[in-house]
CSV table of C-alpha atoms in Angstrom, one decimal:
chain,number,residue,atom,x,y,z
A,1,MET,CA,-51.4,-44.8,-7.4
A,2,THR,CA,-55.0,-42.0,-7.5
A,3,PHE,CA,-57.7,-41.0,-5.0
A,4,SER,CA,-60.7,-40.1,-6.1
A,5,THR,CA,-64.2,-39.1,-4.5
A,6,GLU,CA,-66.3,-42.3,-6.9
A,7,PHE,CA,-65.7,-46.3,-6.2
A,8,GLY,CA,-67.8,-48.8,-7.3
A,9,TRP,CA,-67.2,-52.1,-5.3
A,10,THR,CA,-67.9,-55.7,-5.5
A,11,SER,CA,-67.6,-58.4,-2.6
A,12,ALA,CA,-67.7,-61.7,-1.7
A,13,ALA,CA,-68.5,-63.3,1.5
A,14,ARG,CA,-68.1,-66.8,2.9
A,15,SER,CA,-68.8,-68.5,6.8
A,16,ASP,CA,-68.0,-72.2,7.9
A,17,VAL,CA,-68.4,-73.7,10.6
A,18,GLY,CA,-65.4,-75.4,10.4
A,19,CYS,CA,-63.5,-79.0,11.3
A,20,VAL,CA,-64.5,-79.3,15.0
A,21,ARG,CA,-67.4,-76.7,16.4
A,22,LEU,CA,-71.0,-77.6,15.9
A,23,VAL,CA,-72.4,-74.5,15.4
A,24,ASN,CA,-71.4,-71.6,13.5
A,25,GLU,CA,-71.5,-68.8,15.9
A,26,ASP,CA,-70.1,-66.0,13.5
A,27,ALA,CA,-72.9,-64.1,10.9
A,28,VAL,CA,-71.4,-61.8,8.2
A,29,LEU,CA,-72.3,-58.9,6.0
A,30,ASN,CA,-72.0,-58.4,2.3
A,31,SER,CA,-74.0,-55.5,1.3
A,32,PRO,CA,-71.6,-53.0,-1.4
A,33,GLU,CA,-74.4,-51.6,-3.0
A,34,GLN,CA,-74.8,-50.2,0.3
A,35,GLY,CA,-71.1,-50.0,1.0
A,36,LEU,CA,-71.0,-51.7,4.2
A,37,TRP,CA,-69.6,-55.4,5.3
A,38,ALA,CA,-68.9,-56.7,8.6
A,39,VAL,CA,-68.2,-60.2,11.1
A,40,ALA,CA,-69.5,-60.6,13.5
A,41,ASP,CA,-67.8,-64.0,16.2
A,42,GLY,CA,-70.1,-65.3,19.0
A,43,MET,CA,-68.5,-65.5,22.1
A,44,GLY,CA,-67.6,-69.5,21.8
A,45,GLY,CA,-67.6,-71.5,25.3
A,46,HIS,CA,-70.8,-69.3,26.5
A,47,ALA,CA,-74.6,-69.6,26.1
A,48,VAL,CA,-76.1,-68.9,22.4
A,49,GLY,CA,-73.1,-67.1,20.7
A,50,ASP,CA,-74.7,-67.7,17.5
A,51,LEU,CA,-77.8,-65.4,18.8
A,52,ALA,CA,-75.4,-62.6,19.6
A,53,SER,CA,-73.9,-62.6,16.5
A,54,ARG,CA,-76.8,-62.9,14.6
A,55,MET,CA,-78.3,-59.9,16.6
A,56,VAL,CA,-75.0,-57.3,15.7
A,57,ILE,CA,-74.9,-58.4,12.0
A,58,GLU,CA,-79.0,-57.9,11.6
A,59,ARG,CA,-78.5,-54.8,13.6
A,60,LEU,CA,-76.2,-53.0,11.6
A,61,THR,CA,-77.5,-54.5,7.9
A,62,GLY,CA,-80.5,-52.1,8.8
A,63,LEU,CA,-77.7,-48.6,9.3
A,64,SER,CA,-79.0,-45.9,7.1
A,65,THR,CA,-76.7,-45.6,4.5
A,66,GLY,CA,-78.1,-42.4,2.7
A,67,GLY,CA,-75.6,-39.4,4.8
A,68,ALA,CA,-72.4,-39.1,6.0
A,69,LEU,CA,-69.2,-41.2,6.3
A,70,GLY,CA,-69.8,-39.9,10.1
A,71,ASN,CA,-73.5,-39.9,10.3
A,72,VAL,CA,-73.1,-43.8,9.3
A,73,ILE,CA,-70.6,-44.8,11.7
A,74,ALA,CA,-72.2,-42.6,14.7
A,75,GLU,CA,-76.0,-44.6,13.8
A,76,ALA,CA,-73.7,-47.8,14.0
A,77,ARG,CA,-72.4,-46.7,17.3
A,78,ASP,CA,-75.4,-46.6,18.7
A,79,ARG,CA,-77.3,-49.6,17.2
A,80,LEU,CA,-74.6,-51.8,19.2
A,81,LEU,CA,-74.8,-50.0,21.9
A,82,ARG,CA,-78.7,-51.3,22.2
A,83,VAL,CA,-77.6,-54.7,21.3
A,84,ASN,CA,-75.2,-54.8,24.4
A,85,ASP,CA,-77.9,-53.4,26.4
A,86,GLU,CA,-79.7,-56.1,24.8
A,87,LEU,CA,-77.7,-59.0,25.3
A,88,ARG,CA,-76.8,-58.3,29.0
A,89,ALA,CA,-80.8,-58.3,29.7
A,90,GLU,CA,-80.7,-61.8,27.9
A,91,ALA,CA,-78.0,-63.1,30.2
A,92,ALA,CA,-79.8,-62.0,33.0
A,93,ARG,CA,-82.8,-63.5,32.0
A,94,ARG,CA,-81.0,-66.8,31.0
A,95,GLN,CA,-78.6,-66.8,34.0
A,96,VAL,CA,-75.4,-66.9,32.4
A,97,SER,CA,-72.7,-64.7,32.5
A,98,ARG,CA,-72.7,-63.0,29.2
A,99,ILE,CA,-73.8,-63.6,26.0
A,100,GLY,CA,-71.3,-61.8,23.6
A,101,SER,CA,-70.0,-61.2,20.0
A,102,THR,CA,-67.0,-59.6,18.7
A,103,VAL,CA,-67.7,-57.2,15.9
A,104,VAL,CA,-66.1,-55.4,13.4
A,105,LEU,CA,-67.4,-53.1,10.8
A,106,LEU,CA,-66.6,-51.4,7.5
A,107,ALA,CA,-68.5,-48.7,5.6
A,108,ALA,CA,-68.0,-47.0,2.3
A,109,ARG,CA,-69.1,-43.3,1.4
A,110,GLY,CA,-67.3,-41.6,-1.5
A,111,GLY,CA,-63.4,-41.4,-1.6
A,112,ALA,CA,-63.0,-42.9,2.1
A,113,CYS,CA,-63.6,-45.8,4.4
A,114,ALA,CA,-64.3,-45.7,8.2
A,115,TYR,CA,-64.7,-48.8,10.3
A,116,LEU,CA,-64.5,-49.7,14.1
A,117,TRP,CA,-65.1,-52.8,16.3
A,118,ALA,CA,-64.5,-54.8,19.0
A,119,GLY,CA,-62.8,-57.8,20.3
A,120,ASP,CA,-60.8,-59.8,17.8
A,121,SER,CA,-62.1,-59.8,14.4
A,122,ARG,CA,-59.8,-57.9,12.2
A,123,ILE,CA,-59.7,-55.4,9.3
A,124,TYR,CA,-57.0,-55.8,6.9
A,125,LEU,CA,-55.7,-53.3,3.6
A,126,PHE,CA,-54.0,-55.2,1.2
A,127,ARG,CA,-52.6,-52.1,-1.0
A,128,ASN,CA,-49.2,-51.0,-3.4
A,129,GLY,CA,-48.5,-54.7,-2.8
A,130,ARG,CA,-48.6,-55.2,1.0
A,131,LEU,CA,-50.8,-56.1,3.5
A,132,ALA,CA,-51.7,-53.8,6.9
A,133,GLN,CA,-54.0,-54.7,9.7
A,134,LEU,CA,-56.1,-51.6,10.5
A,135,THR,CA,-57.3,-53.1,13.9
A,136,ARG,CA,-55.8,-54.0,16.8
A,137,ASP,CA,-57.1,-56.7,18.4
A,138,HIS,CA,-58.8,-56.0,21.8
A,139,SER,CA,-57.8,-59.2,23.7
A,140,HIS,CA,-55.4,-60.0,26.9
A,141,VAL,CA,-52.4,-60.7,24.7
A,142,GLU,CA,-52.7,-58.1,22.6
A,143,GLU,CA,-52.0,-55.7,25.8
A,144,LEU,CA,-49.1,-58.1,26.9
A,145,LYS,CA,-47.5,-57.1,23.8
A,146,ALA,CA,-48.3,-53.8,23.9
A,147,ARG,CA,-46.5,-53.8,27.6
A,148,GLY,CA,-43.4,-55.5,25.9
A,149,GLN,CA,-44.3,-58.7,28.4
A,150,LEU,CA,-45.1,-61.2,24.6
A,151,THR,CA,-43.2,-61.4,21.7
A,152,ALA,CA,-45.5,-61.7,18.6
A,153,GLU,CA,-43.8,-65.1,18.1
A,154,GLU,CA,-45.1,-66.3,21.9
A,155,ALA,CA,-48.5,-64.1,21.5
A,156,LEU,CA,-49.2,-67.1,18.9
A,157,HIS,CA,-48.9,-70.2,21.5
A,158,HIS,CA,-49.6,-67.9,24.0
A,159,PRO,CA,-52.1,-70.0,26.7
A,160,ALA,CA,-54.9,-67.2,26.8
A,161,GLN,CA,-54.5,-66.7,23.1
A,162,HIS,CA,-58.4,-66.3,23.6
A,163,LEU,CA,-59.3,-64.5,25.8
A,164,ILE,CA,-61.3,-60.7,24.3
A,165,THR,CA,-61.1,-57.9,26.5
A,166,ARG,CA,-64.2,-56.2,24.7
A,167,ALA,CA,-67.1,-57.7,23.2
A,168,VAL,CA,-70.4,-56.9,22.6
A,169,GLY,CA,-72.9,-58.1,25.6
A,170,ALA,CA,-69.4,-58.9,27.7
A,171,LEU,CA,-69.9,-56.0,29.9
A,172,ASP,CA,-72.6,-53.2,31.3
A,173,THR,CA,-70.2,-50.6,29.7
A,174,LEU,CA,-69.3,-51.4,25.9
A,175,GLU,CA,-66.2,-49.8,24.1
A,176,LEU,CA,-65.3,-49.4,20.4
A,177,ASP,CA,-62.6,-48.1,18.9
A,178,GLU,CA,-63.2,-46.4,15.0
A,179,SER,CA,-60.9,-44.6,12.9
A,180,SER,CA,-60.7,-43.9,9.0
A,181,VAL,CA,-58.9,-44.2,6.0
A,182,ALA,CA,-58.5,-42.7,2.6
A,183,LEU,CA,-58.8,-44.8,-0.3
A,184,ALA,CA,-57.4,-45.3,-3.5
A,185,ASP,CA,-57.8,-47.5,-6.7
A,186,GLY,CA,-57.8,-51.2,-6.0
A,187,ASP,CA,-57.7,-51.3,-2.5
A,188,THR,CA,-58.6,-54.5,-0.9
A,189,PHE,CA,-60.2,-55.2,2.4
A,190,LEU,CA,-60.5,-58.1,4.6
A,191,LEU,CA,-63.0,-58.6,7.6
A,192,CYS,CA,-62.1,-62.0,9.4
A,193,SER,CA,-63.1,-63.6,12.3
A,194,ASP,CA,-60.4,-65.5,14.4
A,195,GLY,CA,-60.7,-69.0,12.4
A,196,LEU,CA,-59.5,-67.2,9.8
A,197,SER,CA,-56.2,-65.1,11.2
A,198,ASN,CA,-55.3,-68.1,13.8
A,199,GLU,CA,-55.0,-70.3,10.8
A,200,VAL,CA,-54.1,-68.5,7.5
A,201,THR,CA,-50.8,-66.3,7.8
A,202,GLU,CA,-50.7,-62.7,6.4
A,203,ALA,CA,-47.9,-63.7,3.7
A,204,GLU,CA,-50.9,-66.0,2.8
A,205,MET,CA,-53.6,-63.4,2.6
A,206,ALA,CA,-51.6,-60.9,0.4
A,207,SER,CA,-50.9,-63.5,-2.2
A,208,GLU,CA,-54.9,-64.5,-2.1
A,209,LEU,CA,-56.0,-60.4,-2.3
A,210,ALA,CA,-53.2,-59.6,-4.9
A,211,PRO,CA,-55.2,-60.4,-8.2
A,212,GLY,CA,-58.5,-58.7,-6.8
A,213,ASN,CA,-60.7,-61.0,-7.5
A,214,CYS,CA,-62.9,-61.2,-4.4
A,215,GLU,CA,-64.6,-64.2,-5.1
A,216,ALA,CA,-61.8,-66.2,-5.9
A,217,ALA,CA,-59.9,-65.1,-2.5
A,218,ALA,CA,-62.8,-65.3,-0.5
A,219,GLN,CA,-62.7,-68.9,-1.4
A,220,ARG,CA,-59.7,-69.7,-1.4
A,221,LEU,CA,-58.7,-68.0,1.8
A,222,LEU,CA,-61.9,-70.2,3.5
A,223,GLU,CA,-60.1,-73.5,1.8
A,224,MET,CA,-56.6,-73.1,3.5
A,225,ALA,CA,-58.2,-72.5,7.0
A,226,LEU,CA,-60.0,-75.5,6.5
A,227,GLU,CA,-57.5,-77.3,5.0
A,228,ARG,CA,-55.1,-76.1,8.6
A,229,GLY,CA,-57.2,-78.1,10.7
A,230,GLY,CA,-60.4,-75.6,11.4
A,231,ARG,CA,-60.2,-75.7,14.9
A,232,ASP,CA,-63.0,-72.2,15.0
A,233,ASN,CA,-65.8,-70.7,12.6
A,234,ILE,CA,-64.1,-69.0,10.0
A,235,SER,CA,-65.8,-66.0,8.4
A,236,LEU,CA,-64.5,-63.6,6.3
A,237,VAL,CA,-65.5,-60.6,3.8
A,238,VAL,CA,-63.5,-59.7,1.0
A,239,ALA,CA,-64.1,-56.2,-0.2
A,240,HIS,CA,-62.6,-54.7,-3.5
A,241,ALA,CA,-62.9,-50.5,-4.5
A,242,GLU,CA,-62.3,-49.7,-7.9
A,243,ASP,CA,-61.9,-45.9,-8.7
A,244,VAL,CA,-64.4,-45.5,-11.3
A,245,LEU,CA,-63.7,-42.0,-12.7
A,246,GLY,CA,-59.8,-42.6,-12.4
A,247,SER,CA,-57.7,-42.5,-15.4
A,248,ASP,CA,-54.5,-44.5,-13.7
A,249,ARG,CA,-54.9,-47.8,-12.3
A,250,THR,CA,-52.4,-49.7,-9.7
A,251,GLN,CA,-50.8,-51.7,-11.5
A,252,VAL,CA,-49.2,-53.9,-8.4
A,253,ASN,CA,-53.0,-54.0,-7.3
A,254,PRO,CA,-55.2,-53.7,-11.1
A,255,THR,CA,-58.5,-53.6,-10.8
A,256,LEU,CA,-59.4,-56.9,-13.2
């Protein structure tokens, strides 16, 4: 496995209303030329969740992408804080308790990626034949698991499974977590709303991501979630990094 500072990106995105909902309250950003990808999931059951997710993605699409990775993430954070204020004001104007959206953003510069998130939309990394979840859900169930009050198996069927503790627009103060990872040749990232992660297992995700074909993986993962019932909106982005300078290629996850 080689690490480098020059990577080329391919990516593919899908967003579908699913088989049950009438409105798609998800939105996605797929911009490999900018090194930016995001998924936003409007809060189901609340007023105009589609407005919230669309506002989140529109603000992130306008990010300045010429600077250092840390500057990109800092600007993304500032923009999301402003969206939070706007959504709180809009909820007050409409006299509803909240208008909100989860968000997960991945940004790439040189040989690294940084990501930030609020809510239960996720980022996974497939590397060297293994899938790892990079984000930790901001949810009631995840807090119970962290305290040892709930097993992973119990969490799958817990009645509060969809109760999230953070989202853009949910509270007057928005808390965003962030982290970063050094890139390796052949890395493939999956960003998704819970409409995918609740229907498709991690083993199935890994199997579809392994070849490094973004379009094929995105389409097949969407189809699998729909086949399982598509109980929620389903959104995902698959992004694949290729080391354009390195002579070594990881053999487990080869660049196509």
